[in-house]
mmCIF file of C-alpha atoms in Angstrom:
data_model
loop_
_atom_site.group_PDB
_atom_site.id
_atom_site.type_symbol
_atom_site.label_atom_id
_atom_site.label_comp_id
_atom_site.label_asym_id
_atom_site.label_seq_id
_atom_site.Cartn_x
_atom_site.Cartn_y
_atom_site.Cartn_z
ATOM 1 C CA MET A 1 0.000 0.000 0.000
ATOM 2 C CA ASP A 2 1.391 3.392 -1.019
ATOM 3 C CA HIS A 3 1.607 5.620 2.072
ATOM 4 C CA ALA A 4 2.506 8.601 -0.141
ATOM 5 C CA ALA A 5 -1.016 8.587 -1.563
ATOM 6 C CA TYR A 6 -2.311 9.878 1.788
ATOM 7 C CA GLY A 7 -1.646 13.365 3.123
ATOM 8 C CA ILE A 8 -0.905 12.398 6.700
ATOM 9 C CA LYS A 9 2.711 11.461 7.444
ATOM 10 C CA PHE A 10 2.405 9.801 10.874
ATOM 11 C CA PRO A 11 0.341 6.981 12.409
ATOM 12 C CA VAL A 12 -3.175 7.685 13.652
ATOM 13 C CA VAL A 13 -4.653 5.489 16.388
ATOM 14 C CA ALA A 14 -8.432 5.356 16.800
ATOM 15 C CA LEU A 15 -9.654 4.036 20.147
ATOM 16 C CA VAL A 16 -13.358 3.134 19.992
ATOM 17 C CA THR A 17 -15.415 1.931 22.922
ATOM 18 C CA SER A 18 -18.724 2.003 24.743
ATOM 19 C CA ALA A 19 -19.705 0.564 28.143
ATOM 20 C CA GLY A 20 -16.657 0.134 30.371
ATOM 21 C CA GLY A 21 -14.644 2.457 28.174
ATOM 22 C CA LEU A 22 -13.164 4.824 30.758
ATOM 23 C CA ASN A 23 -11.113 2.085 32.408
ATOM 24 C CA ALA A 24 -10.061 0.588 29.068
ATOM 25 C CA LEU A 25 -9.051 3.946 27.598
ATOM 26 C CA THR A 26 -7.091 4.814 30.735
ATOM 27 C CA GLU A 27 -5.266 1.472 30.643
ATOM 28 C CA VAL A 28 -4.251 1.998 27.007
ATOM 29 C CA LEU A 29 -3.270 5.680 27.196
ATOM 30 C CA ALA A 30 -1.638 5.917 30.650
ATOM 31 C CA PRO A 31 1.579 3.989 29.802
ATOM 32 C CA LEU A 32 2.260 5.879 26.554
ATOM 33 C CA PRO A 33 5.053 8.488 26.571
ATOM 34 C CA ALA A 34 4.331 12.147 25.804
ATOM 35 C CA ASP A 35 6.518 12.036 22.701
ATOM 36 C CA VAL A 36 4.773 9.073 21.061
ATOM 37 C CA PRO A 37 4.912 9.821 17.302
ATOM 38 C CA ALA A 38 1.225 9.219 16.598
ATOM 39 C CA ALA A 39 -2.050 11.120 16.841
ATOM 40 C CA PHE A 40 -4.968 9.593 18.735
ATOM 41 C CA VAL A 41 -8.716 9.985 18.352
ATOM 42 C CA VAL A 42 -11.226 8.590 20.846
ATOM 43 C CA VAL A 43 -14.886 7.750 20.397
ATOM 44 C CA GLN A 44 -16.866 6.492 23.386
ATOM 45 C CA HIS A 45 -20.634 6.144 23.226
ATOM 46 C CA MET A 46 -22.245 8.657 25.567
ATOM 47 C CA SER A 47 -25.507 10.451 26.176
ATOM 48 C CA PRO A 48 -25.960 13.403 23.819
ATOM 49 C CA THR A 49 -27.780 15.362 26.525
ATOM 50 C CA HIS A 50 -25.194 15.285 29.315
ATOM 51 C CA PRO A 51 -21.836 17.060 29.561
ATOM 52 C CA SER A 52 -18.793 14.790 29.451
ATOM 53 C CA THR A 53 -15.606 14.933 31.511
ATOM 54 C CA LEU A 54 -14.005 12.050 29.593
ATOM 55 C CA ALA A 55 -11.232 14.184 28.078
ATOM 56 C CA GLU A 56 -10.351 15.742 31.441
ATOM 57 C CA LEU A 57 -10.311 12.352 33.196
ATOM 58 C CA LEU A 58 -8.028 10.856 30.555
ATOM 59 C CA ASP A 59 -5.769 13.919 30.516
ATOM 60 C CA ALA A 60 -5.208 13.580 34.255
ATOM 61 C CA LYS A 61 -4.010 9.978 33.799
ATOM 62 C CA SER A 62 -1.905 10.375 30.650
ATOM 63 C CA ALA A 63 1.359 12.054 29.638
ATOM 64 C CA LEU A 64 -0.279 12.788 26.280
ATOM 65 C CA GLN A 65 -2.210 16.006 25.641
ATOM 66 C CA VAL A 66 -5.878 14.974 25.870
ATOM 67 C CA ARG A 67 -8.770 17.317 25.097
ATOM 68 C CA SER A 68 -12.245 17.395 23.661
ATOM 69 C CA ALA A 69 -12.200 17.703 19.877
ATOM 70 C CA ALA A 70 -13.315 20.912 18.189
ATOM 71 C CA ASN A 71 -14.315 21.441 14.583
ATOM 72 C CA ASN A 72 -11.297 21.888 12.272
ATOM 73 C CA ASP A 73 -8.784 20.631 14.852
ATOM 74 C CA VAL A 74 -5.615 19.261 13.253
ATOM 75 C CA LEU A 75 -4.305 15.792 14.052
ATOM 76 C CA ILE A 76 -0.982 16.208 15.905
ATOM 77 C CA PRO A 77 1.359 13.490 17.209
ATOM 78 C CA GLY A 78 1.268 13.182 20.992
ATOM 79 C CA ASN A 79 -2.282 14.562 21.126
ATOM 80 C CA VAL A 80 -5.541 12.776 21.885
ATOM 81 C CA LEU A 81 -8.802 14.248 20.581
ATOM 82 C CA VAL A 82 -11.993 12.972 22.200
ATOM 83 C CA ALA A 83 -15.387 13.134 20.477
ATOM 84 C CA PRO A 84 -17.698 15.474 22.440
ATOM 85 C CA PRO A 85 -21.303 14.569 23.314
ATOM 86 C CA ALA A 86 -24.014 14.967 20.634
ATOM 87 C CA HIS A 87 -21.480 14.942 17.785
ATOM 88 C CA HIS A 88 -20.042 12.380 15.433
ATOM 89 C CA LEU A 89 -16.323 12.857 14.836
ATOM 90 C CA LEU A 90 -15.042 12.630 11.260
ATOM 91 C CA VAL A 91 -11.585 13.084 9.755
ATOM 92 C CA THR A 92 -11.621 15.201 6.604
ATOM 93 C CA SER A 93 -9.406 15.024 3.520
ATOM 94 C CA GLU A 94 -7.177 17.746 5.043
ATOM 95 C CA ALA A 95 -6.630 15.479 8.102
ATOM 96 C CA ARG A 96 -8.732 17.863 10.171
ATOM 97 C CA ILE A 97 -11.536 17.053 12.570
ATOM 98 C CA GLY A 98 -15.087 17.491 11.382
ATOM 99 C CA LEU A 99 -17.848 17.454 13.985
ATOM 100 C CA ILE A 100 -21.415 16.831 12.853
ATOM 101 C CA ASP A 101 -24.547 16.786 14.994
ATOM 102 C CA SER A 102 -25.486 13.235 15.909
ATOM 103 C CA GLY A 103 -29.238 13.914 15.859
ATOM 104 C CA ASP A 104 -31.920 12.339 18.021
ATOM 105 C CA LEU A 105 -31.805 8.734 16.824
ATOM 106 C CA PRO A 106 -29.224 5.952 16.703
ATOM 107 C CA PRO A 107 -26.790 4.785 15.264
ATOM 108 C CA ALA A 108 -24.576 4.805 18.309
ATOM 109 C CA ARG A 109 -23.470 8.276 19.339
ATOM 110 C CA PRO A 110 -20.794 9.195 18.637
ATOM 111 C CA SER A 111 -20.371 6.584 15.926
ATOM 112 C CA ALA A 112 -17.224 4.461 15.738
ATOM 113 C CA ASP A 113 -18.222 3.417 12.212
ATOM 114 C CA LEU A 114 -18.308 7.004 10.932
ATOM 115 C CA LEU A 115 -14.938 7.839 12.481
ATOM 116 C CA LEU A 116 -13.255 4.694 11.183
ATOM 117 C CA VAL A 117 -14.632 4.957 7.647
ATOM 118 C CA THR A 118 -13.435 8.549 7.297
ATOM 119 C CA LEU A 119 -10.036 7.653 8.778
ATOM 120 C CA ALA A 120 -9.735 4.749 6.348
ATOM 121 C CA VAL A 121 -10.259 6.888 3.258
ATOM 122 C CA THR A 122 -8.153 9.836 4.451
ATOM 123 C CA CYS A 123 -5.260 8.090 6.218
ATOM 124 C CA GLY A 124 -5.219 4.578 4.724
ATOM 125 C CA PRO A 125 -2.385 2.366 5.970
ATOM 126 C CA ARG A 126 -1.399 4.902 8.646
ATOM 127 C CA VAL A 127 -4.484 3.954 10.716
ATOM 128 C CA LEU A 128 -4.603 1.587 13.670
ATOM 129 C CA ALA A 129 -8.139 0.973 14.964
ATOM 130 C CA VAL A 130 -8.403 -0.454 18.485
ATOM 131 C CA VAL A 131 -11.839 -1.816 19.412
ATOM 132 C CA LEU A 132 -12.279 -1.836 23.179
ATOM 133 C CA THR A 133 -14.999 -2.996 25.559
ATOM 134 C CA GLY A 134 -18.555 -2.031 24.711
ATOM 135 C CA ARG A 135 -22.071 -3.162 23.970
ATOM 136 C CA GLY A 136 -23.479 -3.498 20.476
ATOM 137 C CA THR A 137 -21.789 -3.919 17.101
ATOM 138 C CA ASP A 138 -20.584 -0.390 16.301
ATOM 139 C CA ALA A 139 -17.209 -0.465 14.459
ATOM 140 C CA GLN A 140 -17.957 -3.505 12.256
ATOM 141 C CA ALA A 141 -18.397 -1.450 9.075
ATOM 142 C CA GLY A 142 -15.559 0.846 10.085
ATOM 143 C CA ILE A 143 -13.001 -1.910 10.470
ATOM 144 C CA ARG A 144 -14.010 -3.322 7.096
ATOM 145 C CA ALA A 145 -13.135 0.081 5.628
ATOM 146 C CA ILE A 146 -9.878 0.268 7.619
ATOM 147 C CA ARG A 147 -8.712 -3.087 6.288
ATOM 148 C CA HIS A 148 -9.912 -2.290 2.734
ATOM 149 C CA CYS A 149 -7.675 0.804 2.744
ATOM 150 C CA GLY A 150 -4.632 -0.979 4.195
ATOM 151 C CA GLY A 151 -4.958 -0.158 7.895
ATOM 152 C CA THR A 152 -4.629 -2.390 10.966
ATOM 153 C CA VAL A 153 -7.200 -3.482 13.577
ATOM 154 C CA PHE A 154 -6.662 -4.643 17.170
ATOM 155 C CA ALA A 155 -9.432 -5.823 19.497
ATOM 156 C CA GLN A 156 -9.649 -6.368 23.238
ATOM 157 C CA ASN A 157 -10.181 -10.000 24.221
ATOM 158 C CA ALA A 158 -13.278 -11.379 25.922
ATOM 159 C CA GLU A 159 -11.649 -12.106 29.272
ATOM 160 C CA SER A 160 -10.524 -8.505 29.859
ATOM 161 C CA SER A 161 -13.624 -6.778 28.402
ATOM 162 C CA GLU A 162 -16.354 -5.533 30.718
ATOM 163 C CA HIS A 163 -18.705 -5.927 27.741
ATOM 164 C CA PHE A 164 -17.650 -8.012 24.749
ATOM 165 C CA GLY A 165 -20.260 -6.785 22.242
ATOM 166 C CA MET A 166 -18.095 -4.386 20.224
ATOM 167 C CA PRO A 167 -14.830 -6.365 20.335
ATOM 168 C CA GLY A 168 -16.695 -9.611 19.677
ATOM 169 C CA ALA A 169 -18.517 -8.144 16.686
ATOM 170 C CA ALA A 170 -15.206 -6.830 15.356
ATOM 171 C CA ILE A 171 -13.556 -10.236 15.735
ATOM 172 C CA ASP A 172 -16.533 -11.894 14.016
ATOM 173 C CA THR A 173 -15.694 -10.000 10.805
ATOM 174 C CA GLY A 174 -12.504 -12.037 10.493
ATOM 175 C CA LEU A 175 -10.603 -8.793 9.823
ATOM 176 C CA VAL A 176 -8.995 -8.146 13.214
ATOM 177 C CA ASP A 177 -5.211 -8.484 13.017
ATOM 178 C CA THR A 178 -4.577 -9.036 16.720
ATOM 179 C CA VAL A 179 -6.755 -9.883 19.753
ATOM 180 C CA LEU A 180 -5.137 -9.021 23.078
ATOM 181 C CA PRO A 181 -5.930 -8.630 26.777
ATOM 182 C CA LEU A 182 -6.241 -5.021 27.884
ATOM 183 C CA THR A 183 -2.906 -5.097 29.743
ATOM 184 C CA ASP A 184 -1.050 -6.032 26.533
ATOM 185 C CA LEU A 185 -2.633 -3.395 24.305
ATOM 186 C CA PRO A 186 -0.436 -0.386 25.256
ATOM 187 C CA GLY A 187 2.744 -2.269 24.362
ATOM 188 C CA ALA A 188 1.220 -3.572 21.136
ATOM 189 C CA VAL A 189 0.103 -0.048 20.162
ATOM 190 C CA GLN A 190 3.589 1.334 20.831
ATOM 191 C CA ALA A 191 5.232 -1.467 18.844
ATOM 192 C CA HIS A 192 2.864 -0.858 15.929
ATOM 193 C CA ILE A 193 3.588 2.888 15.962
ATOM 194 C CA ALA A 194 7.342 2.246 16.034
ATOM 195 C CA ARG A 195 7.029 0.104 12.892
ATOM 196 C CA ARG A 196 4.846 2.634 11.052
ATOM 197 C CA LYS A 197 6.362 6.036 11.875
#
């Protein structure tokens, strides 16, 4: 796969989760060094009607810069952008964040599928999608797009997941490259980034 065909020049890691996600996200992000040469985006399903402190909670536990995503934000290595409530998070052709209103009805909000599909077509083989604990099947279509465009997919295993719906659905596609316990994911993410930078 030709990396030069895509505008972004560094790895992008998408962490997608639902129920049980705070602990899983903390476990993955906390061990990573501040100078990790990859950008991170986080989608966790949440109520569109309540404020979220997810970015602040993760920032307090991580050496990385973690904040809530804003429209037109640029992906920057060492930074983690978290989807805010009531918005789907997209990545545009300029490798910028696009926030769109999630509306009143499902799909899951914010949508892992929408994030992953846009990452696939804008960042191609630079993308690592990590499907963490959660209910439902969100991310199935997204990981199909990630693999179609040359990216990589990890999933949390059943034993370490509070809810195995999302990781299990991802694994059922047959397109997950690696299935790991939560404690092994930070090291695997770092090793992947080191190979792809």
